[in-house]
mmCIF file with all atom_site columns, C-alpha atoms in Angstrom:
data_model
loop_
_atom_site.group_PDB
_atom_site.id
_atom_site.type_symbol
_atom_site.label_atom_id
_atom_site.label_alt_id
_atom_site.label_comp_id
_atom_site.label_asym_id
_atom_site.label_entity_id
_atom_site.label_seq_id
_atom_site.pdbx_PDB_ins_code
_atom_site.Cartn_x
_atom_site.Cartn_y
_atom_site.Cartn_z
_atom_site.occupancy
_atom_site.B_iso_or_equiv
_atom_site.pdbx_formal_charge
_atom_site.auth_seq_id
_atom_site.auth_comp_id
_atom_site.auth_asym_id
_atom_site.auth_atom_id
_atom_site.pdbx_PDB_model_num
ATOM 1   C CA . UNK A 1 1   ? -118.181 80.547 -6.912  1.00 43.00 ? 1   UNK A CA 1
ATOM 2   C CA . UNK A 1 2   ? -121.428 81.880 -8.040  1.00 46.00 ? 2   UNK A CA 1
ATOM 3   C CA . UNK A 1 3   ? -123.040 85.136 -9.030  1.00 42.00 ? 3   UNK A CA 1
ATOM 4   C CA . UNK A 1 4   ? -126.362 85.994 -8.672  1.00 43.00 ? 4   UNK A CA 1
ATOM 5   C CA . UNK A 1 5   ? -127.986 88.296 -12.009 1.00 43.00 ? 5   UNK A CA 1
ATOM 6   C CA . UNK A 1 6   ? -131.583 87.738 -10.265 1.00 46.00 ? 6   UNK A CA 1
ATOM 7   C CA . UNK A 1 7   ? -133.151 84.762 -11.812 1.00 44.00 ? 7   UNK A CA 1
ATOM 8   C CA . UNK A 1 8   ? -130.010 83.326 -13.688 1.00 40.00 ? 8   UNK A CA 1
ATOM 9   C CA . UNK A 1 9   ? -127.054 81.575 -11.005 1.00 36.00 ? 9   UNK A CA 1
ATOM 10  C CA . UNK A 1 10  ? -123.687 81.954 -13.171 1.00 39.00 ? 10  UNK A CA 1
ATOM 11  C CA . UNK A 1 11  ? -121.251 79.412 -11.755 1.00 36.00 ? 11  UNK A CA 1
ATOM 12  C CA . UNK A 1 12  ? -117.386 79.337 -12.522 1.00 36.00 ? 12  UNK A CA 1
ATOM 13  C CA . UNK A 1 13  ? -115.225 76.860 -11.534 1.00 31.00 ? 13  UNK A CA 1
ATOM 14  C CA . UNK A 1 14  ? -111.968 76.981 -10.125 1.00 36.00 ? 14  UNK A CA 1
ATOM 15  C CA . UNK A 1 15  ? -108.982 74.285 -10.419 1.00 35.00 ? 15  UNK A CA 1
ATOM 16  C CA . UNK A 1 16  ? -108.261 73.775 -6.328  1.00 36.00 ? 16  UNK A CA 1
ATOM 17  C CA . UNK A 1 17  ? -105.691 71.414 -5.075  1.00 42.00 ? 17  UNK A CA 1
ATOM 18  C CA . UNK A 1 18  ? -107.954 69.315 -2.226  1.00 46.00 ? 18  UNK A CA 1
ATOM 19  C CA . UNK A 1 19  ? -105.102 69.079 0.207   1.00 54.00 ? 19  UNK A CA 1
ATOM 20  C CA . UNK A 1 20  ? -106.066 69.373 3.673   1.00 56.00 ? 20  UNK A CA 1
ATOM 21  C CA . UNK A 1 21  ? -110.075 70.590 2.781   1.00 59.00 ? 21  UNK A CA 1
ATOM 22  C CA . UNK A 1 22  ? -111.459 66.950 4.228   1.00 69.00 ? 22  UNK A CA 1
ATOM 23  C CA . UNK A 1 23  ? -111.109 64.416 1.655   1.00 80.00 ? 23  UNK A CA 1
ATOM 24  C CA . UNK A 1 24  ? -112.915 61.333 1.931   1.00 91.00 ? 24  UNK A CA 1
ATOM 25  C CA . UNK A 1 25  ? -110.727 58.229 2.896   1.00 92.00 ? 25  UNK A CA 1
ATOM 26  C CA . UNK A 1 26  ? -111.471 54.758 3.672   1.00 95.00 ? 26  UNK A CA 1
ATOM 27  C CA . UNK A 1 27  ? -109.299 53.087 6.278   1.00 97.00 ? 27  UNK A CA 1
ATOM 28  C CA . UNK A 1 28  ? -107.878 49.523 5.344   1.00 97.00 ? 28  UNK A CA 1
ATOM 29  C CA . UNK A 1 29  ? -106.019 46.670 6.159   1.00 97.00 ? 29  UNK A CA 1
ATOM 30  C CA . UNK A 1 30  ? -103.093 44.672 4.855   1.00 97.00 ? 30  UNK A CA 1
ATOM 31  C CA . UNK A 1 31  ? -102.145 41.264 7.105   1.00 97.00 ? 31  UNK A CA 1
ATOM 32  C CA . UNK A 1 32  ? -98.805  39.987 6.787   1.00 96.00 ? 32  UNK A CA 1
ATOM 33  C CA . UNK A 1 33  ? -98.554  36.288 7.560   1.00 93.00 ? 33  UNK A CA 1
ATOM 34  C CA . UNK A 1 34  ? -95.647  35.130 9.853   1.00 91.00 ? 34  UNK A CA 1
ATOM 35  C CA . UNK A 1 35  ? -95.047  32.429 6.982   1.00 89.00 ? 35  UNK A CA 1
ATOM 36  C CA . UNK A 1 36  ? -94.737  35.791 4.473   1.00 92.00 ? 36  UNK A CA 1
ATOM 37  C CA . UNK A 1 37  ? -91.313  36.047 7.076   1.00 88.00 ? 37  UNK A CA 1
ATOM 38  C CA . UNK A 1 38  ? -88.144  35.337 5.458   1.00 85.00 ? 38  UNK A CA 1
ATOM 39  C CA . UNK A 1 39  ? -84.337  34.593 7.270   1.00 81.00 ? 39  UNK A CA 1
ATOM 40  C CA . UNK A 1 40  ? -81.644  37.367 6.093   1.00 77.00 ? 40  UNK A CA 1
ATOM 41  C CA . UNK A 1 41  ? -79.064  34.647 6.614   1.00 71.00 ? 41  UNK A CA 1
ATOM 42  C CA . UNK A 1 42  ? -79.644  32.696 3.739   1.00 64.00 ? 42  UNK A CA 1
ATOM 43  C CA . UNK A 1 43  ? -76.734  30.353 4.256   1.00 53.00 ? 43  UNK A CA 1
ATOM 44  C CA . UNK A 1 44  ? -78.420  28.877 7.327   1.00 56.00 ? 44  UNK A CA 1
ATOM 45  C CA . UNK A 1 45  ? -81.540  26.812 7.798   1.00 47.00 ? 45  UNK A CA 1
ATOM 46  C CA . UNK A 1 46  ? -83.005  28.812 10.798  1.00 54.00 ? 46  UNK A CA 1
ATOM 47  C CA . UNK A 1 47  ? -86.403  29.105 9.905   1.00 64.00 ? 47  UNK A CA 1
ATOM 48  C CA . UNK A 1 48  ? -89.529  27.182 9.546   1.00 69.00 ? 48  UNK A CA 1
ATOM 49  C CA . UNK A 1 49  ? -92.914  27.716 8.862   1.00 73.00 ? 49  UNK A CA 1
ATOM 50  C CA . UNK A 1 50  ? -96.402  26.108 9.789   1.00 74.00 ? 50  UNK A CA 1
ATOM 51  C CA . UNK A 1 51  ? -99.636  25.235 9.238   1.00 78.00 ? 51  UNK A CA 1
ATOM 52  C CA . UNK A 1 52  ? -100.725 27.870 11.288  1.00 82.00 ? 52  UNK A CA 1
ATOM 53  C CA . UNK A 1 53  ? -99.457  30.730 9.133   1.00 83.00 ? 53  UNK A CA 1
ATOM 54  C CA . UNK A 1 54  ? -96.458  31.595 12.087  1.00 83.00 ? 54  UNK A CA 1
ATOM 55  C CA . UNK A 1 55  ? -92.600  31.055 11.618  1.00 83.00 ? 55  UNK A CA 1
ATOM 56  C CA . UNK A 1 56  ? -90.200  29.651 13.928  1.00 80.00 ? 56  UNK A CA 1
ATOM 57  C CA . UNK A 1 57  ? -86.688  30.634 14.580  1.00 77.00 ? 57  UNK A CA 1
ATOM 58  C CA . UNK A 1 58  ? -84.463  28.232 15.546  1.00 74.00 ? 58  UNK A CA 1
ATOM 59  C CA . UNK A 1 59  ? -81.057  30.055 15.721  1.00 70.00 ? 59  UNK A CA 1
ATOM 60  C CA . UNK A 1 60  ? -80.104  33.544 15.563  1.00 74.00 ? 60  UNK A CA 1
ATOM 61  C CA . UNK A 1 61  ? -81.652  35.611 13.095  1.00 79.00 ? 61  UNK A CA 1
ATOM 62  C CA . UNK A 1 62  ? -83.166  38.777 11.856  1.00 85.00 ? 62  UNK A CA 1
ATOM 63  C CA . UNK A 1 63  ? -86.243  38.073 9.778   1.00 87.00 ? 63  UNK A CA 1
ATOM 64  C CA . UNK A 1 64  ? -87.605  40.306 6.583   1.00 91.00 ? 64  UNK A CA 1
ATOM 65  C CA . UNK A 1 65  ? -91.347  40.195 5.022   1.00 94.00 ? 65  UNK A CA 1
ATOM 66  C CA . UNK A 1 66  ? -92.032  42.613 1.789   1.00 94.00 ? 66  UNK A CA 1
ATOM 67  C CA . UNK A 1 67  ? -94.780  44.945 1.861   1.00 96.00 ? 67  UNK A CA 1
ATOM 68  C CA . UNK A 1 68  ? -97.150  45.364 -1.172  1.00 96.00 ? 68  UNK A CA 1
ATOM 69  C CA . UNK A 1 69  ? -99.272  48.600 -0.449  1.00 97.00 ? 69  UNK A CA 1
ATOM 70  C CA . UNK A 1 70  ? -101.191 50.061 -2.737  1.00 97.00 ? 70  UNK A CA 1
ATOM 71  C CA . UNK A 1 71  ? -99.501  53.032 -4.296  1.00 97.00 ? 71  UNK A CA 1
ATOM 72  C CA . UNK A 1 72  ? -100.473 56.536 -3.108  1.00 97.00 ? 72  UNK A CA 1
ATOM 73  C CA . UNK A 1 73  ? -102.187 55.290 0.023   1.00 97.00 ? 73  UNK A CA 1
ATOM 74  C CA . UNK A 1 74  ? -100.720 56.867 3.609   1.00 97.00 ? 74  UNK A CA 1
ATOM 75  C CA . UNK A 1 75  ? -99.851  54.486 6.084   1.00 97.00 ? 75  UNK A CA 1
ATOM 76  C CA . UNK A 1 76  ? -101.462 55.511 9.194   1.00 97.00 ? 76  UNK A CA 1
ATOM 77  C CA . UNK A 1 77  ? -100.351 51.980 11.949  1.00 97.00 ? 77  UNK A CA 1
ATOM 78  C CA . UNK A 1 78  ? -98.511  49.098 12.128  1.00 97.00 ? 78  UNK A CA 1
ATOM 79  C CA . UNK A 1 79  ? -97.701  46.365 14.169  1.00 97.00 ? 79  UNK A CA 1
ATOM 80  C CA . UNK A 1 80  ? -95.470  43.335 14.411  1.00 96.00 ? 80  UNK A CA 1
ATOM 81  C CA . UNK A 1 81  ? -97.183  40.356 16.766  1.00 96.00 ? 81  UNK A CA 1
ATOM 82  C CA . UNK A 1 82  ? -94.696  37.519 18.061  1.00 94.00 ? 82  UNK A CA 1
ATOM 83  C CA . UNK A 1 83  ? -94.031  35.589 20.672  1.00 92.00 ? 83  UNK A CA 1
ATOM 84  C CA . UNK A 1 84  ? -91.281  37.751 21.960  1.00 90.00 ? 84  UNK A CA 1
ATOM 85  C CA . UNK A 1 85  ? -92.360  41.419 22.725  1.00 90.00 ? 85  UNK A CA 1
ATOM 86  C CA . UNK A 1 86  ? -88.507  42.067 23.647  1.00 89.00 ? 86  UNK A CA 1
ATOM 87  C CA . UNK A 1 87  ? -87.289  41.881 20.403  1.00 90.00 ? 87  UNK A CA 1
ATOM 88  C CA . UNK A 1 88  ? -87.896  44.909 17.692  1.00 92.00 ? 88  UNK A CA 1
ATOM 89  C CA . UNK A 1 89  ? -88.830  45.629 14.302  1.00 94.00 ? 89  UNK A CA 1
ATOM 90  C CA . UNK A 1 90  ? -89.196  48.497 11.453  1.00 93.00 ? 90  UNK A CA 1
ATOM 91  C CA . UNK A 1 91  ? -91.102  49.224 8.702   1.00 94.00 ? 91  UNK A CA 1
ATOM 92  C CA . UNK A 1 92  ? -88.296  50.333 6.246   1.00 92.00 ? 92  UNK A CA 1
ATOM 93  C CA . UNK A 1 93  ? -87.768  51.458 1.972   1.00 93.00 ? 93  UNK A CA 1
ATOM 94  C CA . UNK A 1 94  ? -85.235  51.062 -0.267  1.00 93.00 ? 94  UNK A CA 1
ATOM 95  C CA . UNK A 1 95  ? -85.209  53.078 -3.352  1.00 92.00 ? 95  UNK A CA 1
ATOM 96  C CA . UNK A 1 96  ? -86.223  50.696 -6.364  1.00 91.00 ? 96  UNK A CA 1
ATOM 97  C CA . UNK A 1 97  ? -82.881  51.587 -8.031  1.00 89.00 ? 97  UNK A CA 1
ATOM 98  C CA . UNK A 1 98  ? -80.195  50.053 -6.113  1.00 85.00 ? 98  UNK A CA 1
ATOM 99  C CA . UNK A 1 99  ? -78.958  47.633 -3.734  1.00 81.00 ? 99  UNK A CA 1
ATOM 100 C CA . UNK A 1 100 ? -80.644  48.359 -0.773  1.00 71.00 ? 100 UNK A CA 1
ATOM 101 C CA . UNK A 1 101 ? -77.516  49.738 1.384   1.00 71.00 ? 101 UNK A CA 1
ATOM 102 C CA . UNK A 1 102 ? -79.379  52.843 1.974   1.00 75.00 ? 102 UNK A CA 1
ATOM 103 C CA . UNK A 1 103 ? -82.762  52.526 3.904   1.00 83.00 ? 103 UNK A CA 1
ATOM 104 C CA . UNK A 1 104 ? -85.183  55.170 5.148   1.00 87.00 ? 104 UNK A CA 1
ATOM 105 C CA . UNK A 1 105 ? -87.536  53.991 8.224   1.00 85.00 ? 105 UNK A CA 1
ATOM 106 C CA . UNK A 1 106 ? -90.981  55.010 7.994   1.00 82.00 ? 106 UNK A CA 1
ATOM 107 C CA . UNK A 1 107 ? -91.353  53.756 11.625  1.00 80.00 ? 107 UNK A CA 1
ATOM 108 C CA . UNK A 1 108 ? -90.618  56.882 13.630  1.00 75.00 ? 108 UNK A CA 1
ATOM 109 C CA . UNK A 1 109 ? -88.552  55.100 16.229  1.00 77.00 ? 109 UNK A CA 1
ATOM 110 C CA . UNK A 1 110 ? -87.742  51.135 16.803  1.00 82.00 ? 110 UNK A CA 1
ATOM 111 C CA . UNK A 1 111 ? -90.647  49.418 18.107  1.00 93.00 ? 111 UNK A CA 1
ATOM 112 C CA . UNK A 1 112 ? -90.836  46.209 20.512  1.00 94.00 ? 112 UNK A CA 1
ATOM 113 C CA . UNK A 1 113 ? -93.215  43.260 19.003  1.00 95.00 ? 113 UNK A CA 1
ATOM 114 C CA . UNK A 1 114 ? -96.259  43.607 19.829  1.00 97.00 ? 114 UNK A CA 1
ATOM 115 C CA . UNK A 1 115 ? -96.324  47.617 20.174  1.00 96.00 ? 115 UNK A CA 1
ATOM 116 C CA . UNK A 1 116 ? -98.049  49.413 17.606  1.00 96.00 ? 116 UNK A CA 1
ATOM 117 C CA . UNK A 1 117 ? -96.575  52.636 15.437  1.00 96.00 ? 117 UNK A CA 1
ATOM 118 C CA . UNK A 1 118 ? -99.003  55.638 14.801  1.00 95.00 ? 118 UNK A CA 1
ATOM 119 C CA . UNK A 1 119 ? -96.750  58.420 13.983  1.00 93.00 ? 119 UNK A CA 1
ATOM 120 C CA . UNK A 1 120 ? -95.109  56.962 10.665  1.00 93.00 ? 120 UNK A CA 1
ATOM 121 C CA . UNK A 1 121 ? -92.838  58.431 8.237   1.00 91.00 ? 121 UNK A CA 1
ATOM 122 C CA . UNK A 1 122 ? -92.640  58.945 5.307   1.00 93.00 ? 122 UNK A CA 1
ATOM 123 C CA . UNK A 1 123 ? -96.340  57.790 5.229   1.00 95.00 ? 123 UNK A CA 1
ATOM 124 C CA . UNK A 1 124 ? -97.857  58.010 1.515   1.00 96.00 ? 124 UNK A CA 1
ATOM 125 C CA . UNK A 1 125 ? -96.590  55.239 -0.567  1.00 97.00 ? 125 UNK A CA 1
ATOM 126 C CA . UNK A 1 126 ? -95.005  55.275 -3.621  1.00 97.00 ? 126 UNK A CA 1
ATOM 127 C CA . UNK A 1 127 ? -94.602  52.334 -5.494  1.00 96.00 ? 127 UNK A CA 1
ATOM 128 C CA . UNK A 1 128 ? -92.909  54.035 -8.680  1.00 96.00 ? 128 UNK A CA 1
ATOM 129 C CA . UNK A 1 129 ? -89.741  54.568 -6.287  1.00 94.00 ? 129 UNK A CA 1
ATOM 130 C CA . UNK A 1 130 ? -89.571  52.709 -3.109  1.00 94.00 ? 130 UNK A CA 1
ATOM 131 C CA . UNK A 1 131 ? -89.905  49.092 -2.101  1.00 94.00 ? 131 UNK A CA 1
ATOM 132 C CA . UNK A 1 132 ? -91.526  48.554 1.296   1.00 95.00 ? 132 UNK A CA 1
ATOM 133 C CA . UNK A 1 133 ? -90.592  45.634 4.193   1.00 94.00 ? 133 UNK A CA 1
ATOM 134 C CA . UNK A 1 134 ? -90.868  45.213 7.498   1.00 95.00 ? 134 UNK A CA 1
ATOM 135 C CA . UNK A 1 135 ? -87.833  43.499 10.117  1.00 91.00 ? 135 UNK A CA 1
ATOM 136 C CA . UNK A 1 136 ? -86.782  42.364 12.905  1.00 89.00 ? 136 UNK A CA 1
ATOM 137 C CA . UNK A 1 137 ? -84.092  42.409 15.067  1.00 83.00 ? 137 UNK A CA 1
ATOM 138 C CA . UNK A 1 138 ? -82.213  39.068 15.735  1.00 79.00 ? 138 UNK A CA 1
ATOM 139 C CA . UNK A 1 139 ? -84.891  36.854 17.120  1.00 82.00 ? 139 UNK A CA 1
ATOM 140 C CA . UNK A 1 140 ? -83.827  33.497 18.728  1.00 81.00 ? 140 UNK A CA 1
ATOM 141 C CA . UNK A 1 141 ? -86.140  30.510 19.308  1.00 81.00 ? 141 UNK A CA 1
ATOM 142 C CA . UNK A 1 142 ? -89.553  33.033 18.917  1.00 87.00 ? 142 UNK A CA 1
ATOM 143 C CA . UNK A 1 143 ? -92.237  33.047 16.571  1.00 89.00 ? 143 UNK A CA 1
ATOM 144 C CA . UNK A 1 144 ? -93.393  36.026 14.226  1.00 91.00 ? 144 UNK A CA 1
ATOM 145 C CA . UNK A 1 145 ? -97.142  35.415 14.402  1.00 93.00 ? 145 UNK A CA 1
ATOM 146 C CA . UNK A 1 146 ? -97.572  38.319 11.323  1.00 95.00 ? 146 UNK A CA 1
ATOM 147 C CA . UNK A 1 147 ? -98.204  42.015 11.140  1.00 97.00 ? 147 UNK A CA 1
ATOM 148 C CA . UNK A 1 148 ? -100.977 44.163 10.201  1.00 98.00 ? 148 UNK A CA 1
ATOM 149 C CA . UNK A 1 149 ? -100.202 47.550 8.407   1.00 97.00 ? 149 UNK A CA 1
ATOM 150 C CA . UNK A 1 150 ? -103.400 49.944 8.424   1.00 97.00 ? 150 UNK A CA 1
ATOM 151 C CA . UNK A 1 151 ? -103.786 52.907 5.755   1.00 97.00 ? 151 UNK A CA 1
ATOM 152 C CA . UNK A 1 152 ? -105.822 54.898 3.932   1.00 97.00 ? 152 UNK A CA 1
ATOM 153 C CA . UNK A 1 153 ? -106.831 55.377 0.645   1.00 95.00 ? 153 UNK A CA 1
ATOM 154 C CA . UNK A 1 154 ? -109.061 57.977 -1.162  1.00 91.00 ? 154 UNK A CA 1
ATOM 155 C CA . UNK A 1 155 ? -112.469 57.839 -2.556  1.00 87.00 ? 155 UNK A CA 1
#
């Protein structure tokens, strides 16, 4: 705010919270390898990886990646590319504090491979709470070629 006494401009500033009045983000990246692709069945050998940064299931599985975001950022896409666009996968978090039993999905619905998510919940990251990872359904002789997870963060 300002006042004008003639010549002299008094200014006073105000505390504001920002929210909503056009902050400046910058829109980035993170690429998940298919290699970065783990088995949930740990008892069976039913994955391999390649040189070619894919993995390979062999036998029935769901597969799991983690997610390192940056903290505070908002998750604005994401997208799970494989060899089987039948199959489906989520973009889930587990509160750091227990076992994982409990899950909230920030994908707002279940999503075939190879079709991208725009309308995500529970989009702004927090890494003080939550642990972030992305699966699949049970895949079967298909290949997770990776993901790519697009967000923003502020300037």
């Amino acid at each position: 705010m300002a006042l004008d006494f003639g010549m002299n401009t008094l200014f006073q500033s105000e505390d504001r919270d920002n929210v909503g009045l056009g902050k400046e983000t910058k829109e980035e990246y993170l690429s998940v390898a298919g290699t970065q692709f783990m088995t949930t069945a740990q008892s069976t050998l039913t994955v391999y990886s390649n040189t070619k940064g894919t993995i390979n299931t062999n036998t029935v599985t769901p597969v799991v990646a983690q997610v390192n975001l940056p903290h505070g950022c908002t998750v604005t896409a994401v997208i799970l590319y494989g060899s089987d666009g039948g199959e489906q996968w989520l973009l889930s978090r587990t509160d750091n504090s227990t076992d994982g039993a409990s899950k909230d999905d920030l994908s707002a619905g279940v999503f075939n491979i190879n079709q991208e998510d725009i309308k995500i919940d529970f989009a702004q990251i927090d890494n003080r709470k939550y642990r972030y990872y992305l699966n699949t359904t049970t895949l079967e002789g298909d290949i997770v070629y990776g993901a790519r997870i697009t967000y923003t963060t502020e300037l």
